[in-house]
Short mmCIF file of C-alpha atoms and ligand atoms in Angstrom, two decimals:
data_model
loop_
_atom_site.label_atom_id
_atom_site.label_comp_id
_atom_site.label_asym_id
_atom_site.label_seq_id
_atom_site.Cartn_x
_atom_site.Cartn_y
_atom_site.Cartn_z
CA UNK A 1 -22.66 -28.83 -66.19
CA UNK A 2 -26.34 -29.27 -65.40
CA UNK A 3 -28.53 -26.64 -63.80
CA UNK A 4 -28.43 -28.34 -60.39
CA UNK A 5 -24.64 -28.29 -60.31
CA UNK A 6 -24.58 -24.70 -61.49
CA UNK A 7 -26.97 -23.70 -58.71
CA UNK A 8 -24.84 -25.52 -56.14
CA UNK A 9 -21.67 -23.84 -57.40
CA UNK A 10 -23.39 -20.46 -57.22
CA UNK A 11 -24.52 -21.18 -53.65
CA UNK A 12 -21.00 -22.20 -52.63
CA UNK A 13 -19.61 -19.05 -54.21
CA UNK A 14 -22.19 -16.87 -52.47
CA UNK A 15 -21.38 -18.47 -49.10
CA UNK A 16 -17.69 -17.87 -49.71
CA UNK A 17 -18.32 -14.21 -50.55
CA UNK A 18 -20.50 -13.78 -47.44
CA UNK A 19 -17.85 -15.37 -45.25
CA UNK A 20 -15.20 -13.06 -46.68
CA UNK A 21 -17.43 -10.03 -46.14
CA UNK A 22 -18.14 -11.04 -42.55
CA UNK A 23 -14.46 -11.68 -41.90
CA UNK A 24 -13.54 -8.25 -43.23
CA UNK A 25 -16.21 -6.67 -41.00
CA UNK A 26 -14.79 -8.43 -37.99
CA UNK A 27 -11.35 -7.34 -39.11
CA UNK A 28 -12.32 -3.67 -39.11
CA UNK A 29 -12.80 -3.92 -35.34
CA UNK A 30 -10.16 -6.63 -34.96
CA UNK A 31 -12.92 -8.89 -33.65
CA UNK A 32 -13.19 -6.61 -30.63
CA UNK A 33 -16.37 -5.43 -28.93
CA UNK A 34 -17.12 -1.92 -30.13
CA UNK A 35 -18.27 0.94 -27.88
CA UNK A 36 -19.75 4.22 -29.11
CA UNK A 37 -18.70 7.49 -27.48
CA UNK A 38 -21.07 10.37 -28.31
CA UNK A 39 -19.89 13.80 -27.14
CA UNK A 40 -21.95 16.99 -27.65
CA UNK A 41 -19.49 19.48 -29.11
CA UNK A 42 -15.92 20.65 -29.38
CA UNK A 43 -16.83 24.28 -28.66
CA UNK A 44 -16.34 23.70 -24.93
CA UNK A 45 -12.80 22.51 -24.25
CA UNK A 46 -13.53 19.62 -21.93
CA UNK A 47 -15.49 17.36 -24.31
CA UNK A 48 -12.56 16.75 -26.61
CA UNK A 49 -10.49 15.55 -23.67
CA UNK A 50 -13.42 13.54 -22.29
CA UNK A 51 -13.78 11.81 -25.66
CA UNK A 52 -10.06 11.14 -25.99
CA UNK A 53 -9.72 9.82 -22.41
CA UNK A 54 -12.60 7.39 -22.72
CA UNK A 55 -11.40 6.20 -26.13
CA UNK A 56 -7.91 5.56 -24.83
CA UNK A 57 -9.10 3.84 -21.65
CA UNK A 58 -11.44 1.53 -23.54
CA UNK A 59 -8.87 0.70 -26.21
CA UNK A 60 -6.29 -0.07 -23.50
CA UNK A 61 -8.87 -2.43 -21.99
CA UNK A 62 -9.18 -4.28 -25.32
CA UNK A 63 -12.27 -2.66 -26.87
CA UNK A 64 -12.62 -0.83 -30.14
CA UNK A 65 -14.35 2.56 -30.18
CA UNK A 66 -16.24 5.04 -32.33
CA UNK A 67 -16.00 8.65 -31.10
CA UNK A 68 -18.30 11.39 -32.41
CA UNK A 69 -18.81 15.08 -31.62
CA UNK A 70 -22.15 16.57 -32.62
CA UNK A 71 -21.42 20.28 -32.92
CA UNK A 72 -24.33 21.04 -30.54
CA UNK A 73 -26.68 19.85 -33.29
CA UNK A 74 -29.38 17.54 -31.91
CA UNK A 75 -30.25 16.00 -35.30
CA UNK A 76 -26.59 15.25 -35.92
CA UNK A 77 -26.29 13.55 -32.53
CA UNK A 78 -29.31 11.36 -33.34
CA UNK A 79 -27.75 10.26 -36.63
CA UNK A 80 -24.42 9.58 -34.92
CA UNK A 81 -26.19 7.28 -32.45
CA UNK A 82 -28.06 5.55 -35.28
CA UNK A 83 -24.74 4.96 -36.97
CA UNK A 84 -23.28 3.49 -33.76
CA UNK A 85 -26.24 1.10 -33.54
CA UNK A 86 -25.89 0.09 -37.20
CA UNK A 87 -22.15 -0.45 -36.88
CA UNK A 88 -22.77 -2.95 -34.08
CA UNK A 89 -21.72 -1.07 -30.94
CA UNK A 90 -22.55 -3.09 -27.82
CA UNK A 91 -22.62 -0.06 -25.50
CA UNK A 92 -22.91 3.69 -26.04
CA UNK A 93 -21.57 6.35 -23.70
CA UNK A 94 -23.48 9.55 -24.42
CA UNK A 95 -23.39 13.16 -23.23
CA UNK A 96 -26.71 14.37 -24.67
CA UNK A 97 -27.21 17.79 -26.23
CA UNK A 98 -30.94 17.47 -25.66
CA UNK A 99 -32.08 14.35 -23.90
CA UNK A 100 -35.64 14.46 -25.19
CA UNK A 101 -34.56 14.41 -28.84
CA UNK A 102 -32.72 11.12 -28.22
CA UNK A 103 -35.71 9.15 -26.89
CA UNK A 104 -36.49 7.31 -30.17
CA UNK A 105 -32.90 6.38 -30.96
CA UNK A 106 -32.40 5.20 -27.37
CA UNK A 107 -35.39 2.90 -27.83
CA UNK A 108 -33.80 1.50 -30.98
CA UNK A 109 -30.56 0.91 -29.11
CA UNK A 110 -32.32 -0.84 -26.22
CA UNK A 111 -34.26 -3.05 -28.64
CA UNK A 112 -30.87 -4.34 -29.79
CA UNK A 113 -29.67 -4.93 -26.24
CA UNK A 114 -27.14 -2.08 -26.35
CA UNK A 115 -26.15 -0.68 -22.95
CA UNK A 116 -26.59 3.07 -22.54
CA UNK A 117 -24.31 5.00 -20.19
CA UNK A 118 -25.40 8.58 -19.58
CA UNK A 119 -22.26 10.71 -19.38
CA UNK A 120 -22.12 13.92 -17.31
CA UNK A 121 -25.65 14.92 -18.43
CA UNK A 122 -28.59 12.81 -17.30
CA UNK A 123 -30.75 11.23 -20.02
CA UNK A 124 -34.23 12.20 -18.86
CA UNK A 125 -37.75 11.09 -19.83
CA UNK A 126 -36.58 7.61 -20.80
CA UNK A 127 -36.30 4.17 -19.32
CA UNK A 128 -33.56 3.32 -21.78
CA UNK A 129 -30.53 4.22 -19.72
CA UNK A 130 -28.48 1.77 -17.66
CA UNK A 131 -26.13 3.95 -15.66
CA UNK A 132 -25.20 7.59 -15.07
CA UNK A 133 -21.77 9.03 -14.25
CA UNK A 134 -21.52 12.70 -13.32
CA UNK A 135 -20.39 15.36 -10.89
CA UNK A 136 -22.68 16.77 -8.25
CA UNK A 137 -24.22 19.56 -10.35
CA UNK A 138 -26.15 20.98 -7.42
CA UNK A 139 -22.81 21.46 -5.70
CA UNK A 140 -21.44 23.24 -8.79
CA UNK A 141 -24.16 25.85 -8.22
CA UNK A 142 -23.79 26.08 -4.44
CA UNK A 143 -19.98 26.39 -4.67
CA UNK A 144 -20.31 29.34 -7.09
CA UNK A 145 -22.94 31.06 -4.95
CA UNK A 146 -21.05 30.38 -1.72
CA UNK A 147 -18.00 32.01 -3.29
CA UNK A 148 -20.07 35.10 -4.08
CA UNK A 149 -21.56 35.11 -0.59
CA UNK A 150 -18.12 34.84 1.05
CA UNK A 151 -16.56 37.55 -1.16
CA UNK A 152 -19.34 40.03 -0.45
CA UNK A 153 -19.84 38.80 3.12
CA UNK A 154 -23.55 38.59 2.38
CA UNK A 155 -24.66 37.47 5.85
CA UNK A 156 -23.20 40.68 7.37
CA UNK A 157 -22.89 43.27 4.59
CA UNK A 158 -25.74 45.70 3.98
CA UNK A 159 -25.41 45.95 0.21
CA UNK A 160 -27.29 46.31 -2.00
CA UNK A 161 -25.16 44.60 -4.66
CA UNK A 162 -26.08 44.39 -8.33
CA UNK A 163 -26.14 40.83 -9.67
CA UNK A 164 -26.83 39.21 -13.03
CA UNK A 165 -27.28 35.48 -13.54
CA UNK A 166 -26.23 33.59 -16.68
CA UNK A 167 -27.43 29.98 -16.80
CA UNK A 168 -26.95 27.06 -19.17
CA UNK A 169 -29.66 26.13 -21.71
CA UNK A 170 -32.74 24.26 -20.39
CA UNK A 171 -32.14 21.48 -22.97
CA UNK A 172 -29.18 20.40 -20.77
CA UNK A 173 -30.49 18.79 -17.60
CA UNK A 174 -27.44 20.05 -15.70
CA UNK A 175 -28.36 23.70 -16.29
CA UNK A 176 -31.47 23.62 -14.11
CA UNK A 177 -29.70 21.74 -11.34
CA UNK A 178 -26.82 24.23 -11.28
CA UNK A 179 -29.35 27.08 -11.21
CA UNK A 180 -31.19 25.53 -8.26
CA UNK A 181 -27.87 25.13 -6.43
CA UNK A 182 -27.08 28.83 -6.97
CA UNK A 183 -30.50 29.87 -5.81
CA UNK A 184 -30.37 27.72 -2.70
CA UNK A 185 -27.85 30.27 -1.41
CA UNK A 186 -28.72 33.47 -3.29
CA UNK A 187 -32.54 33.51 -3.14
CA UNK A 188 -32.68 34.67 0.50
CA UNK A 189 -30.49 37.71 -0.33
CA UNK A 190 -32.53 38.50 -3.44
CA UNK A 191 -35.68 38.32 -1.32
CA UNK A 192 -34.23 40.59 1.37
CA UNK A 193 -33.01 43.12 -1.23
CA UNK A 194 -29.30 42.71 -0.43
CA UNK A 195 -28.88 41.41 -3.96
CA UNK A 196 -30.62 43.39 -6.68
CA UNK A 197 -31.04 42.18 -10.28
CA UNK A 198 -31.39 45.38 -12.35
CA UNK A 199 -32.37 43.51 -15.55
CA UNK A 200 -35.20 41.75 -13.73
CA UNK A 201 -34.12 38.52 -15.48
CA UNK A 202 -34.14 35.90 -12.76
CA UNK A 203 -35.54 32.54 -13.83
CA UNK A 204 -33.46 29.76 -15.36
CA UNK A 205 -35.25 30.31 -18.68
CA UNK A 206 -34.79 34.11 -18.68
CA UNK A 207 -31.09 33.81 -17.92
CA UNK A 208 -30.29 30.87 -20.25
CA UNK A 209 -27.39 31.12 -22.68
CA UNK A 210 -28.04 29.15 -25.85
CA UNK A 211 -25.59 26.24 -26.34
CA UNK A 212 -23.48 27.51 -23.41
CA UNK A 213 -21.77 29.65 -26.04
CA UNK A 214 -19.23 32.34 -25.27
CA UNK A 215 -20.48 34.69 -28.01
CA UNK A 216 -24.10 34.37 -26.86
CA UNK A 217 -23.08 35.14 -23.28
CA UNK A 218 -21.02 38.13 -24.39
CA UNK A 219 -23.89 39.56 -26.44
CA UNK A 220 -26.36 39.13 -23.60
CA UNK A 221 -24.03 40.82 -21.11
CA UNK A 222 -23.43 43.71 -23.56
CA UNK A 223 -27.19 44.15 -23.81
CA UNK A 224 -27.62 44.04 -20.03
CA UNK A 225 -24.86 46.60 -19.48
CA UNK A 226 -26.23 48.93 -22.16
CA UNK A 227 -29.81 48.50 -21.03
CA UNK A 228 -29.61 48.57 -17.24
CA UNK A 229 -26.19 49.78 -16.10
CA UNK A 230 -25.73 53.22 -17.62
CA UNK A 231 -25.99 54.74 -14.12
CA UNK A 232 -24.76 51.87 -11.95
CA UNK A 233 -22.08 49.18 -11.66
CA UNK A 234 -22.49 45.45 -11.88
CA UNK A 235 -21.03 43.74 -8.80
CA UNK A 236 -21.60 40.08 -9.63
CA UNK A 237 -21.95 38.06 -12.84
CA UNK A 238 -22.71 34.55 -11.66
CA UNK A 239 -22.08 32.40 -14.72
CA UNK A 240 -22.81 28.68 -15.04
CA UNK A 241 -19.60 27.66 -16.85
CA UNK A 242 -16.31 29.00 -18.18
CA UNK A 243 -17.40 29.82 -21.73
CA UNK A 244 -20.30 31.83 -20.30
CA UNK A 245 -17.95 33.38 -17.72
CA UNK A 246 -15.41 34.51 -20.33
CA UNK A 247 -18.20 35.87 -22.54
CA UNK A 248 -19.51 37.95 -19.64
CA UNK A 249 -15.97 39.05 -18.73
CA UNK A 250 -15.31 40.20 -22.31
CA UNK A 251 -18.40 42.40 -22.27
CA UNK A 252 -17.53 43.76 -18.83
CA UNK A 253 -13.95 44.53 -19.91
CA UNK A 254 -15.20 46.23 -23.07
CA UNK A 255 -17.47 48.40 -20.90
CA UNK A 256 -14.35 49.77 -19.17
CA UNK A 257 -14.10 47.80 -15.92
CA UNK A 258 -10.49 47.20 -14.81
CA UNK A 259 -9.42 43.84 -13.39
CA UNK A 260 -7.99 44.21 -9.89
CA UNK A 261 -9.83 47.47 -9.20
CA UNK A 262 -12.40 47.67 -6.39
CA UNK A 263 -15.36 47.87 -8.75
CA UNK A 264 -14.43 44.91 -10.95
CA UNK A 265 -17.29 42.40 -10.56
CA UNK A 266 -17.10 38.85 -9.22
CA UNK A 267 -17.38 36.46 -12.17
CA UNK A 268 -17.80 32.70 -11.77
CA UNK A 269 -17.52 29.64 -14.01
CA UNK A 270 -16.81 25.91 -14.06
CA UNK A 271 -14.54 23.47 -15.96
CA UNK A 272 -11.16 25.17 -15.42
CA UNK A 273 -10.67 25.63 -19.15
CA UNK A 274 -7.13 26.63 -20.06
CA UNK A 275 -8.31 30.01 -21.40
CA UNK A 276 -10.19 30.62 -18.16
CA UNK A 277 -7.20 29.89 -15.94
CA UNK A 278 -5.47 32.69 -17.80
CA UNK A 279 -8.48 34.94 -17.09
CA UNK A 280 -8.23 33.98 -13.41
CA UNK A 281 -4.49 34.73 -13.33
CA UNK A 282 -5.20 38.10 -14.99
CA UNK A 283 -8.03 38.89 -12.55
CA UNK A 284 -10.69 38.87 -15.29
CA UNK A 285 -12.63 35.91 -13.81
CA UNK A 286 -12.77 35.21 -10.07
CA UNK A 287 -13.16 31.47 -9.82
CA UNK A 288 -13.91 28.24 -11.62
CA UNK A 289 -14.73 24.70 -10.58
CA UNK A 290 -12.44 21.79 -11.25
CA UNK A 291 -14.20 18.63 -12.29
CA UNK A 292 -11.57 16.00 -12.96
CA UNK A 293 -12.81 14.53 -16.21
CA UNK A 294 -10.17 11.79 -15.97
CA UNK A 295 -12.06 10.37 -12.98
CA UNK A 296 -15.39 10.73 -14.75
CA UNK A 297 -13.99 8.95 -17.80
CA UNK A 298 -12.63 6.08 -15.68
CA UNK A 299 -15.99 5.69 -13.97
CA UNK A 300 -17.74 5.57 -17.34
CA UNK A 301 -15.31 2.93 -18.59
CA UNK A 302 -15.65 0.85 -15.44
CA UNK A 303 -19.45 0.98 -15.61
CA UNK A 304 -19.50 0.07 -19.31
CA UNK A 305 -17.26 -2.94 -18.82
CA UNK A 306 -19.26 -4.08 -15.78
CA UNK A 307 -22.51 -3.92 -17.76
CA UNK A 308 -20.98 -5.82 -20.70
CA UNK A 309 -19.75 -8.47 -18.23
CA UNK A 310 -23.24 -8.79 -16.76
CA UNK A 311 -22.24 -7.14 -13.49
CA UNK A 312 -23.70 -4.20 -11.56
CA UNK A 313 -21.53 -1.07 -11.84
CA UNK A 314 -20.40 0.58 -8.60
CA UNK A 315 -22.72 3.48 -7.75
CA UNK A 316 -22.87 5.97 -4.91
CA UNK A 317 -26.37 7.33 -5.49
CA UNK A 318 -29.33 7.56 -7.83
CA UNK A 319 -30.67 10.33 -10.09
CA UNK A 320 -34.35 10.56 -10.90
CA UNK A 321 -34.77 11.05 -14.65
CA UNK A 322 -38.57 11.61 -14.46
CA UNK A 323 -39.12 7.91 -15.26
CA UNK A 324 -36.99 6.08 -12.69
CA UNK A 325 -34.06 6.38 -10.30
CA UNK A 326 -31.01 5.83 -12.49
CA UNK A 327 -28.06 4.27 -10.60
CA UNK A 328 -25.41 6.97 -10.49
CA UNK A 329 -21.77 7.56 -9.68
CA UNK A 330 -21.15 11.16 -8.52
CA UNK A 331 -17.54 12.38 -8.75
CA UNK A 332 -15.92 15.03 -6.52
CA UNK A 333 -15.32 18.63 -7.50
CA UNK A 334 -13.37 21.57 -6.07
CA UNK A 335 -13.52 25.37 -6.37
CA UNK A 336 -10.44 26.96 -7.97
CA UNK A 337 -9.07 30.49 -7.63
CA UNK A 338 -5.80 32.27 -8.27
CA UNK A 339 -4.61 30.92 -4.89
CA UNK A 340 -5.00 27.19 -5.49
CA UNK A 341 -5.00 26.64 -9.27
CA UNK A 342 -1.40 25.46 -9.29
CA UNK A 343 -1.81 22.84 -6.59
CA UNK A 344 -5.17 21.64 -7.90
CA UNK A 345 -4.47 21.59 -11.62
CA UNK A 346 -0.74 21.22 -12.07
CA UNK A 347 0.18 19.05 -9.09
CA UNK A 348 -2.58 16.63 -10.03
CA UNK A 349 -1.14 16.39 -13.55
CA UNK A 350 -4.38 17.62 -15.15
CA UNK A 351 -2.44 20.41 -16.88
CA UNK A 352 1.26 21.00 -17.33
CA UNK A 353 2.93 24.37 -16.68
CA UNK A 354 3.28 24.53 -20.48
CA UNK A 355 -0.50 24.18 -20.99
CA UNK A 356 -1.09 27.23 -18.82
CA UNK A 357 1.49 29.46 -20.51
C1 BGC B 401 -21.26 20.33 -18.28
C2 BGC B 401 -20.27 21.45 -18.13
C3 BGC B 401 -20.06 22.16 -19.46
C4 BGC B 401 -21.39 22.48 -20.13
C5 BGC B 401 -21.19 23.04 -21.52
C6 BGC B 401 -22.53 20.84 -18.92
O1 BGC B 401 -23.45 19.82 -19.06
O2 BGC B 401 -21.53 19.75 -17.03
O3 BGC B 401 -19.06 20.95 -17.63
O4 BGC B 401 -19.37 23.34 -19.28
O5 BGC B 401 -22.19 21.35 -20.19
O6 BGC B 401 -20.63 22.13 -22.38
#
């Protein structure tokens, strides 16, 4: 065999190997379009269900998926997104831990024409986001504060009532919005002295709970009770979500407050986590907010498919992300107490009776 023939044979062989390799790549996704689903953590109950719902919905619609949870670690979330880009995802649905830390990887995704769907938490400070699906976070805050106002009859009562605020971390865009919703109702009573904050910790930054973590909330509330409540009672712990709410409740219980008694404080939350519903039934937490993540997931799926098909997803508003008005779909939410949890959560099929046992 001469050199020329040898070279040709080698080229043919190389082409055959490349074809096989490509075919096996396509096989790993079954030739389907792949979508990345990047969730922040499993330490808050909802995200696992969010991830599972979206995965199932997309797979039922004929797509393949890659689902990742980032353990509240921003660097890990960046590398998970890089991996989604490298594996050939055509769209990425992302609930950011810290939007700012994603700006470079979002640029890389956009450069490859990948659609970015911001999930629950707005991707800020970037132009590289195509659509946003969420709940009305301002309303999360106003619903919590309205509940407090109604319970204490703030417009008519003389007070003063002792209040402590526990917010989400500033790295999550939702935290500040929820805080502003709370303050829209509470600020006037703080200003008039009907609500007193013995710790003096008022701003979103001063009241932030790192990573929305139960243990961090519990420790902060223990410190507040030991530092500022040796001679007085806490009447309200307004808490930005259920993990923070249960953390505060644990500290309050450990300090000797009895659920059901007149001096047990009002404690708020959101997400209707299973553990929290038990706290509500037991009188340890007063309310939560139900955000039907099945609806949010469906909206995310619908938007992703529309974008991939070159269509405009259905929106019902916009959200300014400091760079532009991102087309947004806002989903409904509802306040939940001991009185309505069954009709809201069980009748809707969100939980079974078994889940709540
Ligand atoms: C979500 C909440 C959740 C919190 C902590 C927020 O961005 O809107 O539902 O409780 O993150 O994970």
